[in-house]
mmCIF file of C-alpha atoms in Angstrom:
data_model
loop_
_atom_site.group_PDB
_atom_site.id
_atom_site.type_symbol
_atom_site.label_atom_id
_atom_site.label_comp_id
_atom_site.label_asym_id
_atom_site.label_seq_id
_atom_site.Cartn_x
_atom_site.Cartn_y
_atom_site.Cartn_z
ATOM 1 C CA MET L 1 138.901 117.634 83.291
ATOM 2 C CA ALA L 2 139.780 116.151 86.676
ATOM 3 C CA ALA L 3 137.322 113.688 88.207
ATOM 4 C CA ARG L 4 135.527 114.991 91.273
ATOM 5 C CA LEU L 5 135.985 113.018 94.458
ATOM 6 C CA PRO L 6 132.794 111.604 95.944
ATOM 7 C CA ARG L 7 131.365 113.567 98.824
ATOM 8 C CA PRO L 8 131.873 111.673 102.091
ATOM 9 C CA ARG L 9 128.937 110.742 104.300
ATOM 10 C CA ARG L 10 128.457 112.556 107.566
ATOM 11 C CA PHE L 11 129.102 109.454 109.665
ATOM 12 C CA ASP L 12 132.343 108.816 107.758
ATOM 13 C CA VAL L 13 133.514 112.343 108.552
ATOM 14 C CA TYR L 14 132.769 111.730 112.222
ATOM 15 C CA ALA L 15 134.675 108.423 112.128
ATOM 16 C CA ALA L 16 137.716 110.034 110.460
ATOM 17 C CA SER L 17 137.690 112.932 112.930
ATOM 18 C CA ALA L 18 137.440 110.561 115.899
ATOM 19 C CA GLY L 19 140.333 108.509 114.479
ATOM 20 C CA VAL L 20 142.552 111.562 114.087
ATOM 21 C CA LEU L 21 141.771 112.842 117.597
ATOM 22 C CA GLY L 22 142.260 109.415 119.164
ATOM 23 C CA GLY L 23 145.524 108.875 117.292
ATOM 24 C CA LEU L 24 146.835 112.301 118.352
ATOM 25 C CA LEU L 25 145.898 111.543 121.955
ATOM 26 C CA LEU L 26 147.868 108.299 121.943
ATOM 27 C CA TRP L 27 150.699 110.032 120.074
ATOM 28 C CA GLY L 28 150.744 112.812 122.664
ATOM 29 C CA ILE L 29 151.144 110.431 125.590
ATOM 30 C CA GLY L 30 153.754 108.410 123.673
ATOM 31 C CA LEU L 31 151.774 105.156 123.544
ATOM 32 C CA GLY L 32 152.799 103.040 120.550
ATOM 33 C CA VAL L 33 152.256 99.480 119.412
ATOM 34 C CA ARG L 34 155.914 98.423 119.203
ATOM 35 C CA PRO L 35 159.014 99.497 121.095
ATOM 36 C CA ALA L 36 161.647 101.398 119.150
ATOM 37 C CA ASP L 37 164.252 98.630 119.437
ATOM 38 C CA GLU L 38 162.276 96.030 117.456
ATOM 39 C CA PRO L 39 163.966 95.010 114.180
ATOM 40 C CA VAL L 40 160.831 95.743 112.127
ATOM 41 C CA VAL L 41 160.816 99.415 113.166
ATOM 42 C CA LEU L 42 162.736 101.189 110.397
ATOM 43 C CA PHE L 43 161.470 104.717 111.083
ATOM 44 C CA ASP L 44 162.122 105.431 114.737
ATOM 45 C CA GLY L 45 160.694 108.403 116.501
ATOM 46 C CA ARG L 46 157.241 109.717 117.155
ATOM 47 C CA TRP L 47 156.673 111.776 114.017
ATOM 48 C CA PRO L 48 156.762 109.066 111.314
ATOM 49 C CA LEU L 49 153.685 107.268 112.689
ATOM 50 C CA LEU L 50 151.556 110.376 112.058
ATOM 51 C CA VAL L 51 151.750 109.835 108.274
ATOM 52 C CA PRO L 52 149.981 106.420 108.229
ATOM 53 C CA LEU L 53 147.511 107.794 110.782
ATOM 54 C CA ALA L 54 146.602 110.747 108.546
ATOM 55 C CA VAL L 55 146.350 108.565 105.435
ATOM 56 C CA MET L 56 144.143 106.038 107.251
ATOM 57 C CA ALA L 57 141.882 108.826 108.516
ATOM 58 C CA GLY L 58 141.551 110.062 104.932
ATOM 59 C CA CYS L 59 140.573 106.555 103.835
ATOM 60 C CA GLU L 60 137.814 106.601 106.434
ATOM 61 C CA LEU L 61 136.167 109.348 104.400
ATOM 62 C CA LEU L 62 135.847 106.821 101.544
ATOM 63 C CA ARG L 63 134.487 103.907 103.564
ATOM 64 C CA ARG L 64 131.053 104.079 101.890
ATOM 65 C CA THR L 65 131.509 106.193 98.782
ATOM 66 C CA ALA L 66 134.570 104.263 97.498
ATOM 67 C CA PRO L 67 135.151 101.314 99.863
ATOM 68 C CA ARG L 68 137.552 99.338 97.638
ATOM 69 C CA THR L 69 139.754 102.368 96.992
ATOM 70 C CA GLY L 70 139.804 103.175 100.684
ATOM 71 C CA LEU L 71 140.775 99.591 101.536
ATOM 72 C CA LEU L 72 143.637 99.502 99.021
ATOM 73 C CA ILE L 73 145.100 102.801 100.217
ATOM 74 C CA GLY L 74 144.490 101.803 103.826
ATOM 75 C CA THR L 75 146.370 98.528 103.294
ATOM 76 C CA ALA L 76 149.377 100.482 102.033
ATOM 77 C CA ALA L 77 149.117 102.802 105.032
ATOM 78 C CA LEU L 78 148.966 99.804 107.395
ATOM 79 C CA VAL L 79 152.092 98.323 105.821
ATOM 80 C CA ALA L 80 153.824 101.672 106.249
ATOM 81 C CA ASP L 81 152.647 101.837 109.857
ATOM 82 C CA THR L 82 154.271 98.425 110.438
ATOM 83 C CA PHE L 83 157.711 99.977 109.875
ATOM 84 C CA THR L 84 157.087 102.657 112.522
ATOM 85 C CA ARG L 85 156.408 102.358 116.202
ATOM 86 C CA GLY L 86 152.737 102.081 115.150
ATOM 87 C CA SER L 87 149.454 103.433 116.425
ATOM 88 C CA LEU L 88 146.585 101.377 117.791
ATOM 89 C CA VAL L 89 144.090 103.839 116.281
ATOM 90 C CA THR L 90 145.551 103.226 112.798
ATOM 91 C CA VAL L 91 144.949 99.482 113.186
ATOM 92 C CA ILE L 92 141.396 100.040 114.467
ATOM 93 C CA MET L 93 140.548 102.315 111.536
ATOM 94 C CA TYR L 94 141.904 99.679 109.144
ATOM 95 C CA THR L 95 139.584 97.034 110.598
ATOM 96 C CA ASP L 96 136.703 99.435 109.977
ATOM 97 C CA LEU L 97 137.844 99.869 106.356
ATOM 98 C CA MET L 98 137.901 96.094 105.926
ATOM 99 C CA TYR L 99 134.403 95.807 107.391
ATOM 100 C CA ALA L 100 133.065 98.640 105.194
ATOM 101 C CA ALA L 101 134.639 97.205 102.026
ATOM 102 C CA VAL L 102 132.691 93.965 102.476
ATOM 103 C CA LEU L 103 129.478 95.622 103.652
ATOM 104 C CA TYR L 104 129.239 98.470 101.136
ATOM 105 C CA GLY L 105 131.405 97.195 98.288
ATOM 106 C CA PRO L 106 130.196 95.385 95.156
ATOM 107 C CA PRO L 107 128.944 91.803 95.555
ATOM 108 C CA ALA L 108 132.025 90.278 93.888
ATOM 109 C CA ALA L 109 134.369 92.036 96.317
ATOM 110 C CA ALA L 110 132.155 91.074 99.252
ATOM 111 C CA ARG L 111 132.566 87.398 98.313
ATOM 112 C CA ARG L 112 136.298 87.511 97.609
ATOM 113 C CA ILE L 113 137.639 89.580 100.509
ATOM 114 C CA PRO L 114 136.701 87.099 103.299
ATOM 115 C CA TRP L 115 138.342 84.265 101.324
ATOM 116 C CA ILE L 116 141.515 86.293 100.721
ATOM 117 C CA THR L 117 141.786 87.398 104.343
ATOM 118 C CA GLY L 118 141.114 83.835 105.494
ATOM 119 C CA LEU L 119 143.970 82.545 103.333
ATOM 120 C CA LEU L 120 146.244 85.313 104.611
ATOM 121 C CA THR L 121 145.363 84.371 108.187
ATOM 122 C CA VAL L 122 146.243 80.725 107.547
ATOM 123 C CA ALA L 123 149.479 81.728 105.826
ATOM 124 C CA GLY L 124 150.324 84.152 108.631
ATOM 125 C CA THR L 125 149.905 81.287 111.092
ATOM 126 C CA VAL L 126 151.628 78.437 109.270
ATOM 127 C CA VAL L 127 154.563 80.157 107.563
ATOM 128 C CA PRO L 128 156.100 81.960 110.603
ATOM 129 C CA PHE L 129 155.711 78.858 112.759
ATOM 130 C CA ALA L 130 157.356 76.714 110.077
ATOM 131 C CA LEU L 131 160.283 79.147 109.834
ATOM 132 C CA TRP L 132 160.931 79.897 113.485
ATOM 133 C CA ARG L 133 159.493 76.825 115.256
ATOM 134 C CA VAL L 134 158.454 78.854 118.319
ATOM 135 C CA PRO L 135 154.929 79.140 119.746
ATOM 136 C CA GLU L 136 155.107 82.925 119.682
ATOM 137 C CA ALA L 137 155.110 82.807 115.874
ATOM 138 C CA LEU L 138 151.464 81.746 115.963
ATOM 139 C CA LEU L 139 150.558 85.185 117.300
ATOM 140 C CA ILE L 140 151.290 86.652 113.870
ATOM 141 C CA GLY L 141 148.446 84.639 112.373
ATOM 142 C CA VAL L 142 146.190 85.668 115.252
ATOM 143 C CA ALA L 143 147.021 89.335 114.642
ATOM 144 C CA VAL L 144 146.353 88.993 110.905
ATOM 145 C CA GLY L 145 143.030 87.279 111.618
ATOM 146 C CA VAL L 146 141.941 89.927 114.113
ATOM 147 C CA VAL L 147 142.884 92.799 111.805
ATOM 148 C CA SER L 148 141.581 91.392 108.501
ATOM 149 C CA PHE L 149 139.550 88.157 108.615
ATOM 150 C CA ALA L 150 137.363 88.999 111.633
ATOM 151 C CA PRO L 151 136.053 92.354 110.313
ATOM 152 C CA ALA L 152 135.637 90.908 106.795
ATOM 153 C CA SER L 153 133.566 88.001 108.140
ATOM 154 C CA THR L 154 131.493 90.344 110.277
ATOM 155 C CA GLY L 155 130.821 92.566 107.276
ATOM 156 C CA LEU L 156 129.750 89.553 105.200
ATOM 157 C CA ILE L 157 127.339 88.372 107.907
ATOM 158 C CA VAL L 158 125.781 91.825 108.259
ATOM 159 C CA ARG L 159 125.522 92.161 104.466
ATOM 160 C CA ASN L 160 123.772 88.800 104.152
ATOM 161 C CA HIS L 161 121.276 89.761 106.831
ATOM 162 C CA ARG L 162 120.577 93.078 105.126
ATOM 163 C CA GLU L 163 120.113 91.438 101.747
ATOM 164 C CA ALA L 164 117.768 88.875 103.302
ATOM 165 C CA ALA L 165 115.776 91.687 104.920
ATOM 166 C CA ASP L 166 115.629 93.597 101.625
ATOM 167 C CA ALA L 167 114.512 90.442 99.813
ATOM 168 C CA ALA L 168 111.797 89.858 102.414
ATOM 169 C CA LEU L 169 110.656 93.479 102.078
ATOM 170 C CA LEU L 170 110.586 93.140 98.292
ATOM 171 C CA ARG L 171 108.539 89.939 98.557
ATOM 172 C CA ALA L 172 106.142 91.680 100.920
ATOM 173 C CA GLU L 173 105.761 94.598 98.508
ATOM 174 C CA GLN L 174 105.206 92.209 95.596
ATOM 175 C CA THR L 175 102.653 90.277 97.629
ATOM 176 C CA ALA L 176 100.860 93.511 98.479
ATOM 177 C CA LEU L 177 100.949 94.529 94.810
ATOM 178 C CA LEU L 178 99.547 91.159 93.731
ATOM 179 C CA ALA L 179 96.852 91.429 96.392
ATOM 180 C CA GLU L 180 95.926 94.883 95.120
ATOM 181 C CA MET L 181 95.822 93.583 91.542
ATOM 182 C CA ASP L 182 93.588 90.712 92.669
ATOM 183 C CA ARG L 183 91.346 93.191 94.467
ATOM 184 C CA VAL L 184 91.076 95.401 91.380
ATOM 185 C CA GLN L 185 90.313 92.377 89.212
ATOM 186 C CA ALA L 186 87.716 91.178 91.695
ATOM 187 C CA VAL L 187 86.076 94.622 91.742
ATOM 188 C CA THR L 188 86.094 94.752 87.944
ATOM 189 C CA ALA L 189 84.618 91.265 87.696
ATOM 190 C CA GLU L 190 81.958 92.129 90.280
ATOM 191 C CA ARG L 191 81.035 95.275 88.392
ATOM 192 C CA SER L 192 80.746 93.286 85.179
ATOM 193 C CA ARG L 193 78.575 90.705 86.938
ATOM 194 C CA MET L 194 76.296 93.406 88.365
ATOM 195 C CA ALA L 195 76.062 95.046 84.935
ATOM 196 C CA ARG L 196 75.010 91.722 83.396
ATOM 197 C CA GLU L 197 72.460 91.116 86.131
ATOM 198 C CA LEU L 198 70.997 94.603 85.757
ATOM 199 C CA HIS L 199 70.838 94.260 81.989
ATOM 200 C CA ASP L 200 69.231 90.816 82.134
ATOM 201 C CA MET L 201 66.628 91.854 84.712
ATOM 202 C CA VAL L 202 65.556 95.178 83.260
ATOM 203 C CA ALA L 203 66.129 94.865 79.506
ATOM 204 C CA ASN L 204 63.127 92.565 79.007
ATOM 205 C CA HIS L 205 60.719 94.967 80.676
ATOM 206 C CA LEU L 206 62.109 98.080 79.022
ATOM 207 C CA SER L 207 62.003 96.423 75.619
ATOM 208 C CA ALA L 208 58.337 95.546 76.099
ATOM 209 C CA ILE L 209 57.653 99.116 77.218
ATOM 210 C CA ALA L 210 59.405 100.542 74.159
ATOM 211 C CA ILE L 211 57.611 98.264 71.704
ATOM 212 C CA HIS L 212 54.117 98.743 73.143
ATOM 213 C CA SER L 213 54.543 102.483 73.536
ATOM 214 C CA THR L 214 55.598 102.671 69.871
ATOM 215 C CA ALA L 215 52.553 100.633 68.906
ATOM 216 C CA ALA L 216 50.275 102.859 70.972
ATOM 217 C CA LEU L 217 51.669 105.967 69.298
ATOM 218 C CA SER L 218 51.460 104.547 65.779
ATOM 219 C CA LEU L 219 47.913 103.105 65.945
ATOM 220 C CA ASP L 220 44.843 105.291 66.373
ATOM 221 C CA ASP L 221 42.782 102.678 68.172
ATOM 222 C CA ALA L 222 41.521 103.276 71.721
ATOM 223 C CA ALA L 223 41.293 99.571 72.621
ATOM 224 C CA THR L 224 44.786 98.812 71.308
ATOM 225 C CA THR L 225 46.182 101.846 73.096
ATOM 226 C CA ARG L 226 44.529 100.784 76.348
ATOM 227 C CA ARG L 227 45.959 97.258 76.111
ATOM 228 C CA ALA L 228 49.405 98.671 75.303
ATOM 229 C CA LEU L 229 49.239 101.001 78.280
ATOM 230 C CA GLY L 230 48.309 98.069 80.515
ATOM 231 C CA VAL L 231 51.307 96.077 79.312
ATOM 232 C CA ILE L 232 53.528 99.136 79.771
ATOM 233 C CA ARG L 233 52.333 99.572 83.340
ATOM 234 C CA GLU L 234 52.869 95.893 84.216
ATOM 235 C CA ASN L 235 56.385 95.878 82.796
ATOM 236 C CA SER L 236 57.339 99.160 84.401
ATOM 237 C CA VAL L 237 56.156 97.967 87.830
ATOM 238 C CA ALA L 238 57.981 94.640 87.433
ATOM 239 C CA GLY L 239 61.126 96.367 86.199
ATOM 240 C CA LEU L 240 61.103 98.821 89.108
ATOM 241 C CA ALA L 241 60.655 95.953 91.577
ATOM 242 C CA GLU L 242 63.636 94.078 90.173
ATOM 243 C CA MET L 243 65.754 97.225 90.157
ATOM 244 C CA ARG L 244 64.849 97.869 93.803
ATOM 245 C CA ARG L 245 65.812 94.279 94.649
ATOM 246 C CA LEU L 246 69.243 94.670 93.021
ATOM 247 C CA ILE L 247 69.813 98.080 94.597
ATOM 248 C CA GLY L 248 68.838 96.634 97.962
ATOM 249 C CA ILE L 249 71.435 93.888 97.554
ATOM 250 C CA LEU L 250 74.112 96.451 96.674
ATOM 251 C CA ARG L 251 73.219 98.679 99.635
ATOM 252 C CA ASP L 252 73.169 95.809 102.158
ATOM 253 C CA SER L 253 76.693 96.144 103.547
ATOM 254 C CA GLY L 254 75.931 94.692 106.964
ATOM 255 C CA GLY L 255 75.369 91.158 105.761
ATOM 256 C CA ASP L 256 72.565 90.570 108.283
ATOM 257 C CA GLY L 257 69.801 90.006 105.761
ATOM 258 C CA GLU L 258 69.482 86.979 103.569
ATOM 259 C CA PRO L 259 70.407 87.615 99.921
ATOM 260 C CA ALA L 260 67.621 87.315 97.351
ATOM 261 C CA PRO L 261 67.560 83.866 95.762
ATOM 262 C CA ALA L 262 69.034 83.563 92.278
ATOM 263 C CA PRO L 263 66.605 82.634 89.494
ATOM 264 C CA THR L 264 66.351 78.932 88.670
ATOM 265 C CA LEU L 265 64.919 76.959 85.781
ATOM 266 C CA ASP L 266 61.730 76.497 87.804
ATOM 267 C CA GLY L 267 60.964 80.119 86.915
ATOM 268 C CA LEU L 268 61.020 79.512 83.152
ATOM 269 C CA GLY L 269 57.256 79.049 83.135
ATOM 270 C CA ALA L 270 56.687 82.470 84.680
ATOM 271 C CA LEU L 271 59.302 83.931 82.343
ATOM 272 C CA THR L 272 57.586 82.593 79.222
ATOM 273 C CA ASP L 273 54.176 83.668 80.563
ATOM 274 C CA GLY L 274 55.512 87.193 80.867
ATOM 275 C CA ALA L 275 56.848 87.004 77.313
ATOM 276 C CA ARG L 276 53.426 85.874 76.074
ATOM 277 C CA ALA L 277 51.835 88.785 77.912
ATOM 278 C CA ASN L 278 54.186 91.088 76.016
ATOM 279 C CA GLY L 279 53.003 89.701 72.701
ATOM 280 C CA LEU L 280 55.341 86.809 71.951
ATOM 281 C CA ASP L 281 54.143 83.379 70.904
ATOM 282 C CA VAL L 282 56.429 81.167 73.006
ATOM 283 C CA ALA L 283 56.659 77.370 73.056
ATOM 284 C CA LEU L 284 58.627 75.970 76.012
ATOM 285 C CA ASP L 285 60.150 72.493 76.103
ATOM 286 C CA ALA L 286 62.326 72.015 79.210
ATOM 287 C CA ALA L 287 63.432 68.448 79.958
ATOM 288 C CA CYS L 288 66.570 68.930 81.998
ATOM 289 C CA GLY L 289 66.025 67.296 85.385
ATOM 290 C CA ASP L 290 66.168 68.745 88.872
ATOM 291 C CA ASP L 291 69.764 68.227 90.073
ATOM 292 C CA LEU L 292 71.511 70.938 88.063
ATOM 293 C CA PRO L 293 74.358 73.010 89.572
ATOM 294 C CA ALA L 294 73.269 76.482 90.662
ATOM 295 C CA PRO L 295 75.683 78.340 88.297
ATOM 296 C CA VAL L 296 74.357 76.356 85.348
ATOM 297 C CA GLU L 297 70.732 77.064 86.267
ATOM 298 C CA LEU L 298 71.421 80.786 86.619
ATOM 299 C CA ALA L 299 73.321 80.948 83.313
ATOM 300 C CA ALA L 300 70.623 78.992 81.457
ATOM 301 C CA TYR L 301 67.832 81.141 82.909
ATOM 302 C CA ARG L 302 69.608 84.379 81.941
ATOM 303 C CA ILE L 303 70.351 83.102 78.420
ATOM 304 C CA VAL L 304 66.681 82.234 77.879
ATOM 305 C CA GLN L 305 65.611 85.561 79.384
ATOM 306 C CA GLU L 306 67.927 87.558 77.131
ATOM 307 C CA SER L 307 66.955 85.511 74.090
ATOM 308 C CA LEU L 308 63.276 86.253 74.702
ATOM 309 C CA THR L 309 64.130 89.922 75.133
ATOM 310 C CA ASN L 310 65.947 89.946 71.797
ATOM 311 C CA ALA L 311 63.040 88.096 70.166
ATOM 312 C CA LEU L 312 60.640 90.709 71.517
ATOM 313 C CA LYS L 313 62.833 93.428 70.025
ATOM 314 C CA HIS L 314 63.752 91.975 66.662
ATOM 315 C CA ALA L 315 61.872 88.759 65.785
ATOM 316 C CA SER L 316 59.239 88.704 63.069
ATOM 317 C CA GLN L 317 55.797 87.154 63.450
ATOM 318 C CA GLY L 318 55.832 83.496 64.454
ATOM 319 C CA THR L 319 56.509 81.120 67.293
ATOM 320 C CA VAL L 320 59.608 81.396 69.499
ATOM 321 C CA HIS L 321 60.789 77.929 70.530
ATOM 322 C CA VAL L 322 62.672 77.468 73.822
ATOM 323 C CA ARG L 323 64.254 74.035 74.292
ATOM 324 C CA LEU L 324 66.402 72.810 77.171
ATOM 325 C CA THR L 325 67.791 69.300 76.929
ATOM 326 C CA ARG L 326 70.287 67.425 79.072
ATOM 327 C CA HIS L 327 72.681 64.859 77.633
ATOM 328 C CA ASP L 328 76.324 63.763 78.052
ATOM 329 C CA ASP L 329 76.814 65.716 81.306
ATOM 330 C CA ALA L 330 75.879 69.000 79.643
ATOM 331 C CA LEU L 331 72.807 71.194 79.426
ATOM 332 C CA ARG L 332 71.942 72.426 75.946
ATOM 333 C CA VAL L 333 69.911 75.610 75.636
ATOM 334 C CA GLU L 334 68.368 76.515 72.289
ATOM 335 C CA VAL L 335 66.080 79.446 71.519
ATOM 336 C CA THR L 336 64.896 79.948 67.936
ATOM 337 C CA SER L 337 62.736 82.744 66.572
ATOM 338 C CA PRO L 338 61.497 83.783 63.117
ATOM 339 C CA TYR L 339 63.993 85.939 61.276
ATOM 340 C CA GLY L 340 63.120 88.393 58.536
ATOM 341 C CA ASP L 341 61.101 91.528 57.904
ATOM 342 C CA ARG L 342 59.381 92.408 61.161
ATOM 343 C CA GLY L 343 56.755 94.717 59.721
ATOM 344 C CA THR L 344 56.484 96.599 63.028
ATOM 345 C CA PRO L 345 58.802 99.085 64.748
ATOM 346 C CA ARG L 346 61.902 97.569 66.311
ATOM 347 C CA ALA L 347 63.311 98.458 69.697
ATOM 348 C CA PRO L 348 66.908 99.686 69.682
ATOM 349 C CA GLY L 349 69.616 97.288 70.834
ATOM 350 C CA SER L 350 73.218 97.776 71.987
ATOM 351 C CA GLY L 351 74.560 94.263 71.405
ATOM 352 C CA ALA L 352 75.366 93.875 75.107
ATOM 353 C CA GLY L 353 72.927 90.989 75.418
ATOM 354 C CA LEU L 354 74.853 88.685 73.087
ATOM 355 C CA VAL L 355 78.112 89.633 74.802
ATOM 356 C CA GLY L 356 76.636 88.849 78.220
ATOM 357 C CA MET L 357 75.296 85.464 77.098
ATOM 358 C CA ARG L 358 78.639 84.531 75.572
ATOM 359 C CA GLU L 359 80.454 85.526 78.784
ATOM 360 C CA ARG L 360 78.091 83.471 80.930
ATOM 361 C CA ALA L 361 78.766 80.398 78.814
ATOM 362 C CA ALA L 362 82.524 81.062 78.788
ATOM 363 C CA LEU L 363 82.642 81.341 82.599
ATOM 364 C CA LEU L 364 81.306 77.774 82.778
ATOM 365 C CA HIS L 365 83.735 76.613 80.051
ATOM 366 C CA GLY L 366 80.790 76.069 77.737
ATOM 367 C CA THR L 367 80.085 77.062 74.149
ATOM 368 C CA PHE L 368 77.805 79.721 72.728
ATOM 369 C CA GLU L 369 76.717 80.659 69.220
ATOM 370 C CA ALA L 370 74.044 82.941 67.838
ATOM 371 C CA GLY L 371 73.075 83.915 64.326
ATOM 372 C CA ALA L 372 70.749 83.450 61.390
ATOM 373 C CA VAL L 373 70.293 79.824 60.303
ATOM 374 C CA ALA L 374 68.523 78.488 57.221
ATOM 375 C CA ASP L 375 65.367 76.501 58.051
ATOM 376 C CA PRO L 376 63.116 75.317 55.205
ATOM 377 C CA GLU L 377 60.203 74.846 57.607
ATOM 378 C CA ALA L 378 60.264 78.481 58.719
ATOM 379 C CA ALA L 379 57.981 81.026 57.101
ATOM 380 C CA GLY L 380 60.791 83.060 55.604
ATOM 381 C CA GLY L 381 63.197 80.167 55.262
ATOM 382 C CA THR L 382 65.457 81.581 57.987
ATOM 383 C CA ILE L 383 65.411 81.595 61.763
ATOM 384 C CA TRP L 384 67.523 83.285 64.399
ATOM 385 C CA ALA L 385 69.044 80.639 66.671
ATOM 386 C CA VAL L 386 70.729 81.005 70.017
ATOM 387 C CA ARG L 387 72.514 77.833 71.173
ATOM 388 C CA ALA L 388 74.541 77.323 74.331
ATOM 389 C CA THR L 389 76.096 74.203 75.826
ATOM 390 C CA LEU L 390 76.822 74.360 79.556
ATOM 391 C CA PRO L 391 78.904 71.592 81.236
ATOM 392 C CA LEU L 392 77.433 70.049 84.376
ATOM 393 C CA THR L 393 80.467 68.290 85.892
ATOM 394 C CA GLU L 394 82.451 69.944 88.704
ATOM 395 C CA GLY L 395 85.710 69.585 86.808
ATOM 396 C CA ASP L 396 84.319 71.556 83.899
ATOM 397 C CA LEU L 397 82.902 74.192 86.202
ATOM 398 C CA ALA L 398 86.251 74.721 88.007
#
């Protein structure tokens, strides 16, 4: 099966048609490149120069689809045109083939052709002058340079500029893609942060509501039910207030209002008082100083808050100990609670609290561990311990 020739581009068809028409015009008025009496003219007359003209015009159709093939055939046609009276249009079309071969050809050919034509130009200048010793012999090298080296160099310059522009466009697209990836990651991280904040703020109140409502439903005692309903109301009001505060922050797109302050360790007293109001026996021991970084204070506060929430949900009867100590440029947070048979209904948990605490510690390059630990002094011999170590130095927080 014969191979199909590539379909020429529209501009190449126009160039070939213009070459044929221009060559026929010069042929019609009898304008040639060389007189008939020159020794190099082997095929005298007007008709022989039409063959190289037609072949060169056909090569123009291949200037972009098959540039190397067009250049090779065009070179043969130019050599044949040298032995006729010649046509200026044939030479012009050949320079275009040389330019197109460098511009549209493969990279290897684009690098080699200017070197080859440069060497041919030097040889065309030196060799004739060495043989004939006349200044006119230098014009041969000039003609070779104009026909071959000049268009090849021009094509190489244009190709380099195009490749540089394509590389710059590719870098711009990659930069835009990286920026979009950074934006998506930032949005994802912000959503995760908001989810943690919402969980930490509301879970404590909802857990207290669930536990006290279960107690009110399970005990047929008017006084106990009334106290449970009071706790439920307090926690629901506080939870709604904190949800409104977070929603207000999310809705504030103008940036005119001041953002609500982040919780600090100064609020641990109020936090433990609220836990005691919900029925927990909490002992607080916070000796951590006043010059803590804001991210560390927020992480420590949220870890204590979530630990108290988990203790309210799952801990058995006994004292919950909250200890914060500072040593060796790190803040250590430890919350321990009795572990064993609760004896009362438990509130459901999703496990998101432990994940959030671990992520908060990891963001500060700290450590976090939580689990049941043997303790002979505990009532059941086992406690549930939450321990986190948060670095305080700027290098560790980077």
